PDB file of C-alpha atoms in Angstrom:
ATOM      1  CA  MET A   1      89.150  39.778  48.496  1.00  0.00           C
ATOM      2  CA  ASN A   2      89.819  40.017  44.739  1.00  0.00           C
ATOM      3  CA  HIS A   3      87.579  42.330  42.758  1.00  0.00           C
ATOM      4  CA  ASN A   4      86.892  42.816  39.114  1.00  0.00           C
ATOM      5  CA  PRO A   5      89.343  45.503  37.882  1.00  0.00           C
ATOM      6  CA  ASN A   6      86.540  47.079  35.895  1.00  0.00           C
ATOM      7  CA  GLU A   7      84.493  47.432  39.070  1.00  0.00           C
ATOM      8  CA  CYS A   8      87.442  49.073  40.842  1.00  0.00           C
ATOM      9  CA  ASP A   9      87.872  51.495  37.944  1.00  0.00           C
ATOM     10  CA  ILE A  10      84.176  52.396  38.081  1.00  0.00           C
ATOM     11  CA  VAL A  11      84.257  52.879  41.861  1.00  0.00           C
ATOM     12  CA  GLN A  12      87.434  54.959  41.695  1.00  0.00           C
ATOM     13  CA  ASP A  13      85.810  57.206  39.084  1.00  0.00           C
ATOM     14  CA  LEU A  14      82.850  57.653  41.451  1.00  0.00           C
ATOM     15  CA  LEU A  15      84.941  58.340  44.563  1.00  0.00           C
ATOM     16  CA  PRO A  16      85.066  62.187  44.151  1.00  0.00           C
ATOM     17  CA  LEU A  17      81.299  62.296  43.681  1.00  0.00           C
ATOM     18  CA  TYR A  18      80.826  59.883  46.591  1.00  0.00           C
ATOM     19  CA  TYR A  19      83.003  62.064  48.841  1.00  0.00           C
ATOM     20  CA  ASP A  20      80.965  65.168  47.935  1.00  0.00           C
ATOM     21  CA  HIS A  21      77.655  63.268  48.286  1.00  0.00           C
ATOM     22  CA  ALA A  22      76.878  64.169  44.682  1.00  0.00           C
ATOM     23  CA  CYS A  23      76.158  60.736  43.163  1.00  0.00           C
ATOM     24  CA  SER A  24      72.855  58.890  43.042  1.00  0.00           C
ATOM     25  CA  PRO A  25      71.685  56.695  45.971  1.00  0.00           C
ATOM     26  CA  ALA A  26      72.299  53.566  43.889  1.00  0.00           C
ATOM     27  CA  SER A  27      75.861  54.661  43.068  1.00  0.00           C
ATOM     28  CA  CYS A  28      76.481  55.570  46.738  1.00  0.00           C
ATOM     29  CA  GLU A  29      75.357  52.113  47.824  1.00  0.00           C
ATOM     30  CA  LEU A  30      77.562  50.478  45.184  1.00  0.00           C
ATOM     31  CA  VAL A  31      80.617  52.454  46.319  1.00  0.00           C
ATOM     32  CA  ARG A  32      79.881  51.837  49.990  1.00  0.00           C
ATOM     33  CA  GLN A  33      79.632  48.059  49.520  1.00  0.00           C
ATOM     34  CA  HIS A  34      82.747  47.990  47.369  1.00  0.00           C
ATOM     35  CA  LEU A  35      84.826  50.001  49.886  1.00  0.00           C
ATOM     36  CA  ALA A  36      83.782  47.617  52.641  1.00  0.00           C
ATOM     37  CA  ASP A  37      85.469  44.717  50.814  1.00  0.00           C
ATOM     38  CA  CYS A  38      88.262  46.375  48.798  1.00  0.00           C
ATOM     39  CA  ALA A  39      91.274  47.574  50.792  1.00  0.00           C
ATOM     40  CA  ASP A  40      92.921  49.180  47.736  1.00  0.00           C
ATOM     41  CA  CYS A  41      89.935  51.392  46.908  1.00  0.00           C
ATOM     42  CA  GLU A  42      89.453  52.166  50.606  1.00  0.00           C
ATOM     43  CA  LYS A  43      93.059  53.431  50.731  1.00  0.00           C
ATOM     44  CA  ILE A  44      92.459  55.602  47.658  1.00  0.00           C
ATOM     45  CA  TYR A  45      89.323  57.011  49.267  1.00  0.00           C
ATOM     46  CA  GLU A  46      91.194  57.844  52.492  1.00  0.00           C
ATOM     47  CA  ASP A  47      93.925  59.603  50.516  1.00  0.00           C
ATOM     48  CA  LEU A  48      91.250  61.561  48.662  1.00  0.00           C
ATOM     49  CA  ALA A  49      89.612  62.593  51.923  1.00  0.00           C
ATOM     50  CA  ASN A  50      92.938  63.715  53.368  1.00  0.00           C
ATOM     51  CA  HIS A  51      94.017  65.693  50.311  1.00  0.00           C
ATOM     52  CA  THR A  52      90.966  67.592  49.230  1.00  0.00           C
ATOM     53  CA  ILE A  53      91.390  71.174  48.141  1.00  0.00           C
ATOM     54  CA  ASP A  54      89.677  72.477  51.272  1.00  0.00           C
ATOM     55  CA  ASN A  55      91.983  70.492  53.549  1.00  0.00           C
ATOM     56  CA  VAL A  56      95.062  71.583  51.647  1.00  0.00           C
ATOM     57  CA  ILE A  57      94.009  75.227  51.753  1.00  0.00           C
ATOM     58  CA  GLU A  58      93.191  74.955  55.466  1.00  0.00           C
ATOM     59  CA  THR A  59      96.552  73.344  56.223  1.00  0.00           C
ATOM     60  CA  GLU A  60      98.486  75.901  54.199  1.00  0.00           C
ATOM     61  CA  SER A  61      96.571  78.777  55.788  1.00  0.00           C
ATOM     62  CA  ARG A  62      97.256  77.446  59.261  1.00  0.00           C
ATOM     63  CA  GLU A  63     100.960  77.074  58.487  1.00  0.00           C
ATOM     64  CA  ILE A  64     101.116  80.623  57.109  1.00  0.00           C
ATOM     65  CA  LEU A  65      99.386  82.023  60.190  1.00  0.00           C
ATOM     66  CA  GLU A  66     101.673  80.046  62.487  1.00  0.00           C
ATOM     67  CA  ARG A  67     104.772  81.320  60.682  1.00  0.00           C
ATOM     68  CA  HIS A  68     103.450  84.880  60.849  1.00  0.00           C
ATOM     69  CA  ALA A  69     102.635  84.545  64.555  1.00  0.00           C
ATOM     70  CA  LYS A  70     106.098  83.115  65.228  1.00  0.00           C
ATOM     71  CA  LYS A  71     107.676  85.997  63.333  1.00  0.00           C
ATOM     72  CA  GLU A  72     105.644  88.517  65.330  1.00  0.00           C
ATOM     73  CA  ARG A  73     106.625  86.826  68.598  1.00  0.00           C
ATOM     74  CA  ASN A  74     110.287  86.956  67.653  1.00  0.00           C
ATOM     75  CA  LEU A  75     110.039  90.647  66.783  1.00  0.00           C
ATOM     76  CA  ALA A  76     108.211  91.381  70.033  1.00  0.00           C
ATOM     77  CA  TYR A  77     110.799  89.437  72.021  1.00  0.00           C
ATOM     78  CA  LYS A  78     113.641  91.358  70.389  1.00  0.00           C
ATOM     79  CA  ALA A  79     111.864  94.657  71.061  1.00  0.00           C
ATOM     80  CA  GLY A  80     111.428  93.640  74.704  1.00  0.00           C
ATOM     81  CA  ILE A  81     115.134  92.871  75.016  1.00  0.00           C
ATOM     82  CA  VAL A  82     116.036  96.250  73.492  1.00  0.00           C
ATOM     83  CA  ILE A  83     113.703  98.110  75.859  1.00  0.00           C
ATOM     84  CA  ALA A  84     115.088  96.173  78.828  1.00  0.00           C
ATOM     85  CA  ALA A  85     118.632  97.144  77.795  1.00  0.00           C
ATOM     86  CA  LEU A  86     117.605 100.795  77.516  1.00  0.00           C
ATOM     87  CA  LEU A  87     116.042 100.670  80.982  1.00  0.00           C
ATOM     88  CA  LEU A  88     119.373  99.510  82.370  1.00  0.00           C
ATOM     89  CA  VAL A  89     121.013 102.798  81.317  1.00  0.00           C
ATOM     90  CA  PRO A  90     119.454 105.049  84.012  1.00  0.00           C
ATOM     91  CA  ILE A  91     120.025 102.282  86.572  1.00  0.00           C
ATOM     92  CA  LEU A  92     123.741 102.126  85.773  1.00  0.00           C
ATOM     93  CA  ILE A  93     124.059 105.910  85.710  1.00  0.00           C
ATOM     94  CA  THR A  94     122.346 106.241  89.082  1.00  0.00           C
ATOM     95  CA  PHE A  95     124.552 103.515  90.544  1.00  0.00           C
ATOM     96  CA  ILE A  96     127.744 105.206  89.320  1.00  0.00           C
ATOM     97  CA  VAL A  97     126.657 108.612  90.619  1.00  0.00           C
ATOM     98  CA  SER A  98     125.600 107.171  93.988  1.00  0.00           C
ATOM     99  CA  MET A  99     128.907 105.405  94.448  1.00  0.00           C
ATOM    100  CA  ALA A 100     130.882 108.441  93.303  1.00  0.00           C
ATOM    101  CA  ASP A 101     129.363 110.983  95.710  1.00  0.00           C
ATOM    102  CA  GLY A 102     128.941 108.503  98.572  1.00  0.00           C
ATOM    103  CA  SER A 103     125.219 109.182  98.987  1.00  0.00           C
ATOM    104  CA  GLY A 104     124.373 105.499  99.427  1.00  0.00           C
ATOM    105  CA  LEU A 105     122.138 103.251  97.409  1.00  0.00           C
ATOM    106  CA  GLY A 106     118.770 104.714  98.424  1.00  0.00           C
ATOM    107  CA  VAL A 107     118.148 106.673  95.228  1.00  0.00           C
ATOM    108  CA  PHE A 108     119.649 103.843  93.181  1.00  0.00           C
ATOM    109  CA  SER A 109     117.181 101.380  94.734  1.00  0.00           C
ATOM    110  CA  VAL A 110     114.201 103.633  94.012  1.00  0.00           C
ATOM    111  CA  VAL A 111     115.309 104.186  90.413  1.00  0.00           C
ATOM    112  CA  THR A 112     115.849 100.439  89.936  1.00  0.00           C
ATOM    113  CA  ALA A 113     112.362  99.635  91.269  1.00  0.00           C
ATOM    114  CA  SER A 114     110.906 102.382  89.062  1.00  0.00           C
ATOM    115  CA  MET A 115     112.564 100.910  85.978  1.00  0.00           C
ATOM    116  CA  MET A 116     111.185  97.508  87.003  1.00  0.00           C
ATOM    117  CA  LEU A 117     107.711  99.050  87.020  1.00  0.00           C
ATOM    118  CA  VAL A 118     108.270 100.425  83.524  1.00  0.00           C
ATOM    119  CA  ALA A 119     109.578  97.025  82.438  1.00  0.00           C
ATOM    120  CA  ALA A 120     106.486  95.322  83.866  1.00  0.00           C
ATOM    121  CA  LEU A 121     104.304  97.499  81.657  1.00  0.00           C
ATOM    122  CA  THR A 122     106.444  97.266  78.515  1.00  0.00           C
ATOM    123  CA  VAL A 123     108.963  94.422  78.501  1.00  0.00           C
ATOM    124  CA  VAL A 124     106.884  91.695  80.177  1.00  0.00           C
ATOM    125  CA  PRO A 125     103.994  91.863  77.648  1.00  0.00           C
ATOM    126  CA  LEU A 126     106.498  91.739  74.777  1.00  0.00           C
ATOM    127  CA  ILE A 127     108.552  88.753  75.916  1.00  0.00           C
ATOM    128  CA  SER A 128     105.658  86.693  77.325  1.00  0.00           C
ATOM    129  CA  SER A 129     103.871  84.269  75.048  1.00  0.00           C
ATOM    130  CA  GLN A 130     101.017  83.317  77.398  1.00  0.00           C
ATOM    131  CA  LYS A 131      98.974  85.013  80.124  1.00  0.00           C
ATOM    132  CA  ARG A 132     100.560  88.370  79.375  1.00  0.00           C
ATOM    133  CA  LEU A 133      98.023  90.470  81.234  1.00  0.00           C
ATOM    134  CA  MET A 134      98.351  88.439  84.424  1.00  0.00           C
ATOM    135  CA  LYS A 135     102.147  88.555  84.347  1.00  0.00           C
ATOM    136  CA  CYS A 136     102.105  92.277  83.573  1.00  0.00           C
ATOM    137  CA  ILE A 137      99.813  93.054  86.517  1.00  0.00           C
ATOM    138  CA  LEU A 138     101.689  90.845  89.004  1.00  0.00           C
ATOM    139  CA  CYS A 139     105.085  92.211  88.013  1.00  0.00           C
ATOM    140  CA  GLY A 140     103.750  95.768  88.079  1.00  0.00           C
ATOM    141  CA  VAL A 141     102.303  95.382  91.584  1.00  0.00           C
ATOM    142  CA  GLY A 142     105.535  93.780  92.791  1.00  0.00           C
ATOM    143  CA  ALA A 143     107.601  96.646  91.375  1.00  0.00           C
ATOM    144  CA  LEU A 144     105.272  99.230  92.903  1.00  0.00           C
ATOM    145  CA  LEU A 145     105.628  97.586  96.322  1.00  0.00           C
ATOM    146  CA  LEU A 146     109.414  97.688  95.920  1.00  0.00           C
ATOM    147  CA  ILE A 147     109.216 101.428  95.205  1.00  0.00           C
ATOM    148  CA  LEU A 148     107.161 101.957  98.366  1.00  0.00           C
ATOM    149  CA  PHE A 149     109.606  99.813 100.354  1.00  0.00           C
ATOM    150  CA  PHE A 150     112.696 101.699  99.227  1.00  0.00           C
ATOM    151  CA  VAL A 151     111.067 105.125  99.590  1.00  0.00           C
ATOM    152  CA  ASN A 152     109.988 104.138 103.078  1.00  0.00           C
ATOM    153  CA  ALA A 153     113.534 103.046 103.902  1.00  0.00           C
ATOM    154  CA  MET A 154     114.910 106.375 102.666  1.00  0.00           C
ATOM    155  CA  ASN A 155     112.508 108.216 104.970  1.00  0.00           C
ATOM    156  CA  GLY A 156     113.428 106.300 108.099  1.00  0.00           C
ATOM    157  CA  GLY A 157     111.127 103.272 107.799  1.00  0.00           C
ATOM    158  CA  GLY A 158     108.019 102.300 109.708  1.00  0.00           C
ATOM    159  CA  GLU A 159     105.473 103.339 107.067  1.00  0.00           C
ATOM    160  CA  PHE A 160     105.669 100.522 104.530  1.00  0.00           C
ATOM    161  CA  PHE A 161     102.565  98.614 105.622  1.00  0.00           C
ATOM    162  CA  PHE A 162     100.665 101.863 106.100  1.00  0.00           C
ATOM    163  CA  TRP A 163     101.339 102.675 102.434  1.00  0.00           C
ATOM    164  CA  SER A 164     101.345  99.236 100.821  1.00  0.00           C
ATOM    165  CA  VAL A 165      98.211  97.614 102.253  1.00  0.00           C
ATOM    166  CA  PRO A 166      95.750 100.301 101.015  1.00  0.00           C
ATOM    167  CA  THR A 167      97.619 100.361  97.703  1.00  0.00           C
ATOM    168  CA  VAL A 168      97.269  96.598  97.217  1.00  0.00           C
ATOM    169  CA  PHE A 169      93.600  96.754  98.210  1.00  0.00           C
ATOM    170  CA  GLY A 170      92.847  99.506  95.695  1.00  0.00           C
ATOM    171  CA  LEU A 171      94.704  97.695  92.929  1.00  0.00           C
ATOM    172  CA  SER A 172      93.043  94.383  93.811  1.00  0.00           C
ATOM    173  CA  VAL A 173      89.557  95.772  93.388  1.00  0.00           C
ATOM    174  CA  VAL A 174      90.397  96.711  89.794  1.00  0.00           C
ATOM    175  CA  PHE A 175      92.953  94.140  88.662  1.00  0.00           C
ATOM    176  CA  PHE A 176      92.461  90.956  90.705  1.00  0.00           C
ATOM    177  CA  PRO A 177      89.459  89.842  88.584  1.00  0.00           C
ATOM    178  CA  LEU A 178      91.677  90.141  85.483  1.00  0.00           C
ATOM    179  CA  VAL A 179      94.462  88.164  87.148  1.00  0.00           C
ATOM    180  CA  ILE A 180      92.331  85.316  88.449  1.00  0.00           C
ATOM    181  CA  ARG A 181      90.550  85.006  85.098  1.00  0.00           C
ATOM    182  CA  GLU A 182      93.846  83.934  83.514  1.00  0.00           C
ATOM    183  CA  MET A 183      94.967  81.768  86.431  1.00  0.00           C
ATOM    184  CA  THR A 184      94.737  77.989  86.168  1.00  0.00           C
ATOM    185  CA  LEU A 185      93.113  76.757  89.367  1.00  0.00           C
ATOM    186  CA  PRO A 186      92.474  73.190  90.596  1.00  0.00           C
ATOM    187  CA  PRO A 187      89.234  71.690  89.231  1.00  0.00           C
ATOM    188  CA  VAL A 188      87.502  72.080  92.601  1.00  0.00           C
ATOM    189  CA  LEU A 189      88.099  75.864  92.446  1.00  0.00           C
ATOM    190  CA  SER A 190      87.852  76.483  88.703  1.00  0.00           C
ATOM    191  CA  ASP A 191      84.167  77.476  88.897  1.00  0.00           C
ATOM    192  CA  LYS A 192      84.549  79.506  92.084  1.00  0.00           C
ATOM    193  CA  LYS A 193      86.670  82.389  90.822  1.00  0.00           C
ATOM    194  CA  ALA A 194      83.980  84.974  91.591  1.00  0.00           C
ATOM    195  CA  LEU A 195      83.730  83.699  95.165  1.00  0.00           C
ATOM    196  CA  ILE A 196      87.519  83.845  95.539  1.00  0.00           C
ATOM    197  CA  ILE A 197      87.490  87.461  94.340  1.00  0.00           C
ATOM    198  CA  MET A 198      84.840  88.382  96.908  1.00  0.00           C
ATOM    199  CA  ILE A 199      86.720  86.698  99.754  1.00  0.00           C
ATOM    200  CA  TRP A 200      90.021  88.283  98.676  1.00  0.00           C
ATOM    201  CA  ASP A 201      88.592  91.815  98.481  1.00  0.00           C
ATOM    202  CA  THR A 202      86.758  91.420 101.788  1.00  0.00           C
ATOM    203  CA  LEU A 203      89.904  90.317 103.616  1.00  0.00           C
ATOM    204  CA  TRP A 204      91.949  93.151 102.135  1.00  0.00           C
ATOM    205  CA  LEU A 205      89.246  95.660 103.078  1.00  0.00           C
ATOM    206  CA  TYR A 206      89.457  94.654 106.742  1.00  0.00           C
ATOM    207  CA  LEU A 207      93.257  94.552 106.596  1.00  0.00           C
ATOM    208  CA  THR A 208      93.231  98.083 105.166  1.00  0.00           C
ATOM    209  CA  ILE A 209      90.930  99.285 107.950  1.00  0.00           C
ATOM    210  CA  PHE A 210      93.196  97.687 110.538  1.00  0.00           C
ATOM    211  CA  THR A 211      96.319  99.244 108.996  1.00  0.00           C
ATOM    212  CA  ILE A 212      94.843 102.744 108.782  1.00  0.00           C
ATOM    213  CA  SER A 213      93.258 102.549 112.248  1.00  0.00           C
ATOM    214  CA  TYR A 214      96.371 101.141 113.911  1.00  0.00           C
ATOM    215  CA  ARG A 215      97.701 104.596 114.742  1.00  0.00           C
ATOM    216  CA  SER A 216      94.409 105.917 116.053  1.00  0.00           C
ATOM    217  CA  GLY A 217      93.649 103.102 118.472  1.00  0.00           C
ATOM    218  CA  LEU A 218      90.880 100.584 118.930  1.00  0.00           C
ATOM    219  CA  GLY A 219      88.128 103.205 118.794  1.00  0.00           C
ATOM    220  CA  SER A 220      88.620 104.031 115.134  1.00  0.00           C
ATOM    221  CA  LEU A 221      89.211 100.345 114.387  1.00  0.00           C
ATOM    222  CA  LYS A 222      85.826  99.466 115.857  1.00  0.00           C
ATOM    223  CA  THR A 223      84.121 102.228 113.884  1.00  0.00           C
ATOM    224  CA  GLY A 224      85.763 101.183 110.642  1.00  0.00           C
ATOM    225  CA  CYS A 225      84.951  97.501 111.112  1.00  0.00           C
ATOM    226  CA  ILE A 226      81.298  98.184 111.947  1.00  0.00           C
ATOM    227  CA  VAL A 227      80.773 100.445 108.941  1.00  0.00           C
ATOM    228  CA  ALA A 228      82.630  97.993 106.677  1.00  0.00           C
ATOM    229  CA  THR A 229      80.588  95.065 107.973  1.00  0.00           C
ATOM    230  CA  VAL A 230      77.275  96.816 107.324  1.00  0.00           C
ATOM    231  CA  LEU A 231      78.528  97.689 103.841  1.00  0.00           C
ATOM    232  CA  MET A 232      79.864  94.216 103.036  1.00  0.00           C
ATOM    233  CA  ILE A 233      76.729  92.430 104.237  1.00  0.00           C
ATOM    234  CA  GLY A 234      74.810  94.248 101.504  1.00  0.00           C
ATOM    235  CA  VAL A 235      77.516  93.565  98.931  1.00  0.00           C
ATOM    236  CA  TRP A 236      77.658  89.859  99.809  1.00  0.00           C
ATOM    237  CA  LEU A 237      73.877  89.533  99.621  1.00  0.00           C
ATOM    238  CA  PHE A 238      73.928  91.107  96.159  1.00  0.00           C
ATOM    239  CA  PHE A 239      76.688  88.703  95.104  1.00  0.00           C
ATOM    240  CA  LEU A 240      74.970  85.595  96.447  1.00  0.00           C
ATOM    241  CA  ILE A 241      71.662  86.513  94.796  1.00  0.00           C
ATOM    242  CA  ILE A 242      73.208  87.262  91.420  1.00  0.00           C
ATOM    243  CA  ARG A 243      75.705  84.399  91.407  1.00  0.00           C
ATOM    244  CA  TYR A 244      73.978  81.491  93.082  1.00  0.00           C
ATOM    245  CA  LEU A 245      70.211  82.001  93.323  1.00  0.00           C
ATOM    246  CA  PRO A 246      68.641  79.584  90.762  1.00  0.00           C
ATOM    247  CA  VAL A 247      66.038  81.990  89.317  1.00  0.00           C
ATOM    248  CA  ASN A 248      65.795  84.068  86.163  1.00  0.00           C
ATOM    249  CA  GLY A 249      67.206  87.545  85.709  1.00  0.00           C
ATOM    250  CA  PHE A 250      63.954  89.402  86.385  1.00  0.00           C
ATOM    251  CA  ILE A 251      63.518  87.787  89.799  1.00  0.00           C
ATOM    252  CA  LYS A 252      67.162  88.446  90.636  1.00  0.00           C
ATOM    253  CA  GLY A 253      66.749  92.063  89.558  1.00  0.00           C
ATOM    254  CA  GLY A 254      63.641  92.416  91.700  1.00  0.00           C
ATOM    255  CA  LEU A 255      65.319  90.939  94.776  1.00  0.00           C
ATOM    256  CA  CYS A 256      68.395  93.140  94.293  1.00  0.00           C
ATOM    257  CA  THR A 257      66.194  96.240  93.904  1.00  0.00           C
ATOM    258  CA  LEU A 258      64.318  95.384  97.097  1.00  0.00           C
ATOM    259  CA  LEU A 259      67.558  94.690  98.944  1.00  0.00           C
ATOM    260  CA  TYR A 260      69.075  97.968  97.758  1.00  0.00           C
ATOM    261  CA  SER A 261      66.098 100.066  98.850  1.00  0.00           C
ATOM    262  CA  ILE A 262      66.021  98.405 102.296  1.00  0.00           C
ATOM    263  CA  TRP A 263      69.787  98.744 102.728  1.00  0.00           C
ATOM    264  CA  ILE A 264      69.804 102.439 101.780  1.00  0.00           C
ATOM    265  CA  THR A 265      66.865 103.162 104.063  1.00  0.00           C
ATOM    266  CA  PHE A 266      68.060 101.436 107.223  1.00  0.00           C
ATOM    267  CA  SER A 267      71.865 101.087 107.022  1.00  0.00           C
ATOM    268  CA  ASN A 268      72.506 104.448 108.694  1.00  0.00           C
ATOM    269  CA  ASP A 269      70.149 103.545 111.556  1.00  0.00           C
ATOM    270  CA  VAL A 270      71.913 100.201 112.016  1.00  0.00           C
ATOM    271  CA  CYS A 271      75.328 101.874 112.114  1.00  0.00           C
ATOM    272  CA  SER A 272      74.106 104.432 114.660  1.00  0.00           C
ATOM    273  CA  TYR A 273      72.827 101.674 116.905  1.00  0.00           C
ATOM    274  CA  LEU A 274      75.991  99.587 116.669  1.00  0.00           C
ATOM    275  CA  LEU A 275      78.326 102.562 117.104  1.00  0.00           C
ATOM    276  CA  TYR A 276      76.519 104.779 119.595  1.00  0.00           C
ATOM    277  CA  ASP A 277      73.735 102.551 120.951  1.00  0.00           C
ATOM    278  CA  THR A 278      71.276 105.043 119.496  1.00  0.00           C
ATOM    279  CA  ARG A 279      67.924 103.523 118.636  1.00  0.00           C
ATOM    280  CA  GLN A 280      66.341 105.507 115.849  1.00  0.00           C
ATOM    281  CA  LEU A 281      64.167 104.930 112.813  1.00  0.00           C
ATOM    282  CA  THR A 282      64.772 107.807 110.437  1.00  0.00           C
ATOM    283  CA  ILE A 283      61.730 107.179 108.251  1.00  0.00           C
ATOM    284  CA  ARG A 284      59.462 107.908 111.249  1.00  0.00           C
ATOM    285  CA  HIS A 285      60.350 111.580 110.779  1.00  0.00           C
ATOM    286  CA  ALA A 286      59.056 111.685 107.209  1.00  0.00           C
ATOM    287  CA  ASN A 287      56.800 114.653 106.473  1.00  0.00           C
ATOM    288  CA  PHE A 288      56.302 115.570 102.847  1.00  0.00           C
ATOM    289  CA  SER A 289      54.728 118.897 103.706  1.00  0.00           C
ATOM    290  CA  THR A 290      58.057 120.250 104.894  1.00  0.00           C
ATOM    291  CA  TRP A 291      61.666 119.821 103.810  1.00  0.00           C
ATOM    292  CA  THR A 292      63.455 121.990 106.361  1.00  0.00           C
ATOM    293  CA  THR A 293      65.796 119.933 108.562  1.00  0.00           C
ATOM    294  CA  ASP A 294      68.375 117.389 107.478  1.00  0.00           C
ATOM    295  CA  LEU A 295      66.573 114.655 109.407  1.00  0.00           C
ATOM    296  CA  ASN A 296      63.302 115.491 107.688  1.00  0.00           C
ATOM    297  CA  VAL A 297      64.902 115.548 104.223  1.00  0.00           C
ATOM    298  CA  ASN A 298      66.654 112.227 104.812  1.00  0.00           C
ATOM    299  CA  ALA A 299      63.447 110.639 106.097  1.00  0.00           C
ATOM    300  CA  ASN A 300      61.454 111.825 103.073  1.00  0.00           C
ATOM    301  CA  VAL A 301      64.090 110.586 100.644  1.00  0.00           C
ATOM    302  CA  TYR A 302      64.324 107.217 102.406  1.00  0.00           C
ATOM    303  CA  VAL A 303      60.552 106.735 102.255  1.00  0.00           C
ATOM    304  CA  ILE A 304      60.487 107.575  98.539  1.00  0.00           C
ATOM    305  CA  LEU A 305      63.346 105.146  97.852  1.00  0.00           C
ATOM    306  CA  LEU A 306      61.778 102.402  99.951  1.00  0.00           C
ATOM    307  CA  VAL A 307      58.339 102.672  98.333  1.00  0.00           C
ATOM    308  CA  ALA A 308      59.806 102.938  94.821  1.00  0.00           C
ATOM    309  CA  GLY A 309      62.077  99.978  95.487  1.00  0.00           C
ATOM    310  CA  ILE A 310      59.194  97.832  96.732  1.00  0.00           C
ATOM    311  CA  LEU A 311      57.029  98.686  93.716  1.00  0.00           C
ATOM    312  CA  ILE A 312      59.799  98.133  91.162  1.00  0.00           C
ATOM    313  CA  SER A 313      60.926  94.898  92.802  1.00  0.00           C
ATOM    314  CA  ALA A 314      57.328  93.608  92.893  1.00  0.00           C
ATOM    315  CA  LEU A 315      56.979  94.386  89.176  1.00  0.00           C
ATOM    316  CA  LEU A 316      60.252  92.651  88.266  1.00  0.00           C
ATOM    317  CA  ILE A 317      59.536  89.612  90.414  1.00  0.00           C
ATOM    318  CA  GLY A 318      56.035  89.347  88.917  1.00  0.00           C
ATOM    319  CA  ILE A 319      57.451  89.445  85.386  1.00  0.00           C
ATOM    320  CA  GLY A 320      60.039  86.847  86.362  1.00  0.00           C
ATOM    321  CA  ILE A 321      57.404  84.500  87.789  1.00  0.00           C
ATOM    322  CA  VAL A 322      55.268  84.810  84.652  1.00  0.00           C
ATOM    323  CA  LYS A 323      58.243  84.087  82.378  1.00  0.00           C
ATOM    324  CA  LYS A 324      59.250  81.134  84.557  1.00  0.00           C
ATOM    325  CA  LYS A 325      55.778  79.606  84.196  1.00  0.00           C
ATOM    326  CA  LYS A 326      55.866  80.047  80.421  1.00  0.00           C
TER     327      LYS A 326
END
């Protein structure tokens, strides 16, 4: 549609004010109606919107930051390559010495695995651009297992699982949450990372008990599994309450406090029954007028913890119910 050139000139003069919402309502309506029918002025307005000072500054700032980040990545990558080259020096020296004196490759293998562990902690974070912590932990654990494997081989073998399983379990408790946080899981599992951590640690706990008890026979295995089961039942109940119970924090805190006081009070009695078929209720021996025997002291402490836990949990649950109603 053809427009009066004077009208286009007027609208184009108003475009900066129209873009900043600084013109009068009547002028805004005039510009809006004109832009709806005039392709030339609409194009000018789009160019204005795409080339404002703020957009230009934002684009230039982003480009500067990207160039700086790229420069830093290149420097880090070069530093990682240099460190990796330096770590090869003791490996080559050990290899030459081992071949020269005919002592075999046992020491060479251990030194190589040790340098891989150092590289996992230094080189991997420098040369990785994404998920550095996860890669660092996985490479470090792998290198540590190689060290255990080669040391075990040098000492005649047969001890690798006895050393490695407890080691992996201990490391998993600390580092597996950090690893799985950076992992990309299928959509069906993306919101279940906490549950995966619990299942993983539970399985490794039982595998560790089995590995350690393997030498001692089924008796120690039974004892370890019973104690671990009583322990993990409490841990799983805590997890399920905190993670999945659809109530507020005060109610969760009250339920966890109650669960903790009950678990502390009766877990030893449950273990005694399952292990030795001994039916006892320690709190029955409570007597606050005397604190002489171990049984009496334990009973008194258990009663205090149980009563305090019930009172505190009742208070927290009451507060939670009141807040929920509000």
